[in-house]
Every structure is written in structure tokens, then in C-alpha cells.
Coordinates of C-alpha atoms in Angstrom, one line a residue:
M1 CA 60.7 -42.0 -44.0
S2 CA 62.4 -44.5 -42.5
G3 CA 59.4 -46.8 -43.0
I4 CA 58.3 -46.1 -39.4
A5 CA 54.4 -45.0 -39.9
M6 CA 53.2 -41.3 -38.3
L7 CA 50.6 -41.6 -36.4
K8 CA 47.3 -39.2 -37.2
D9 CA 45.7 -37.5 -34.3
Y10 CA 42.4 -38.4 -33.6
R11 CA 41.7 -36.3 -31.3
V12 CA 40.8 -33.4 -33.1
D13 CA 39.7 -33.2 -36.6
A14 CA 42.1 -31.4 -39.7
G15 CA 40.6 -27.5 -39.3
S16 CA 41.7 -24.7 -41.3
W17 CA 44.9 -25.3 -42.0
G18 CA 44.1 -29.1 -43.0
E19 CA 46.0 -30.5 -40.0
S20 CA 44.9 -31.6 -36.7
K21 CA 45.8 -29.6 -33.9
R22 CA 47.1 -31.0 -30.8
R23 CA 48.0 -30.0 -27.1
V24 CA 51.6 -28.6 -26.0
N25 CA 52.8 -27.1 -23.1
L26 CA 54.2 -23.5 -23.7
M27 CA 56.2 -21.3 -20.7
L28 CA 55.6 -17.6 -21.0
T29 CA 56.4 -14.5 -19.1
P30 CA 53.4 -13.5 -18.0
T31 CA 53.7 -10.0 -19.9
A32 CA 54.0 -12.1 -22.8
V33 CA 50.9 -13.3 -22.0
E34 CA 49.1 -10.6 -21.2
K35 CA 50.5 -9.6 -24.8
V36 CA 48.5 -12.6 -26.1
D37 CA 46.2 -11.5 -24.3
K38 CA 45.2 -8.6 -25.5
I39 CA 45.8 -9.4 -29.2
A40 CA 43.6 -12.3 -29.4
E41 CA 40.8 -10.6 -27.7
Q42 CA 40.9 -7.8 -30.7
M43 CA 41.4 -10.4 -32.9
R44 CA 37.8 -12.4 -30.7
L45 CA 40.8 -15.1 -31.0
T46 CA 42.0 -17.6 -29.2
R47 CA 46.1 -17.8 -28.0
S48 CA 46.3 -20.4 -29.6
E49 CA 44.9 -19.0 -33.0
V50 CA 46.5 -15.9 -32.7
L51 CA 50.1 -18.1 -31.7
E52 CA 49.9 -20.7 -35.0
R53 CA 48.7 -17.1 -37.4
L54 CA 52.0 -15.1 -35.6
I55 CA 54.1 -19.3 -36.1
R56 CA 52.7 -18.7 -40.0
T57 CA 54.3 -15.6 -40.8
E58 CA 57.2 -14.0 -42.0
C59 CA 57.4 -13.7 -37.9
L60 CA 58.9 -16.4 -37.2
D61 CA 62.1 -16.0 -39.0
L62 CA 65.8 -17.4 -37.8
D63 CA 68.0 -14.5 -38.5
L64 CA 65.0 -12.4 -37.1
L65 CA 65.0 -13.7 -33.7
S66 CA 68.9 -14.1 -33.7
K67 CA 68.5 -10.3 -33.3
I68 CA 66.4 -10.6 -30.4
S69 CA 67.9 -11.6 -26.8
G70 CA 66.7 -10.5 -23.4
N71 CA 64.9 -8.2 -22.6
I72 CA 62.8 -5.7 -25.4
S73 CA 62.6 -2.5 -23.8
E74 CA 66.8 -2.7 -22.8
Q75 CA 67.1 -3.5 -26.7
K76 CA 64.1 -0.4 -27.8
N77 CA 67.5 2.4 -25.4
S78 CA 70.0 0.4 -27.3
R79 CA 69.1 1.8 -30.6

């Protein structure tokens, strides 16, 4: 590191991930929000925890994401 100490976020205690969470703002389409909400409801989790779990899985892969662009339904139709 460059000699600058990382500040601990004291607003939230470390949770099940061993780190404290911090607030961020995201912009999602209404369709994406509906999908996240549906999964969160079925799993009895928060939106935040659904996204946390997804991000920490193999689903967040540069090669895979680089193949996904634009409207997913258009991609399904082009196969």
C-alpha cells in the first residue's frame, strides 16, 4: 500500500462476510429490479444480499460478461 491507511467503516459491524458493508447507489432497469426482488422474496433475503451473493459467485466472470450485451431476448433469438 502507499502508506495511506484504509479507514474502517464503523457504521456497520462486520457481518457474515467478515467485512462491514457500505452504502452504494445502483441504477437498474425495472425488469432487473423485479428479478432481484422476486429472488430476494423467494430466498427471504434483501436485495443487497442477493446481489452480494451473485457478485461473489463464478457468475461475475469477465469472459462471460463480455459475451452479454444489450437486450438478452435478442441474444436468445439469435441462437
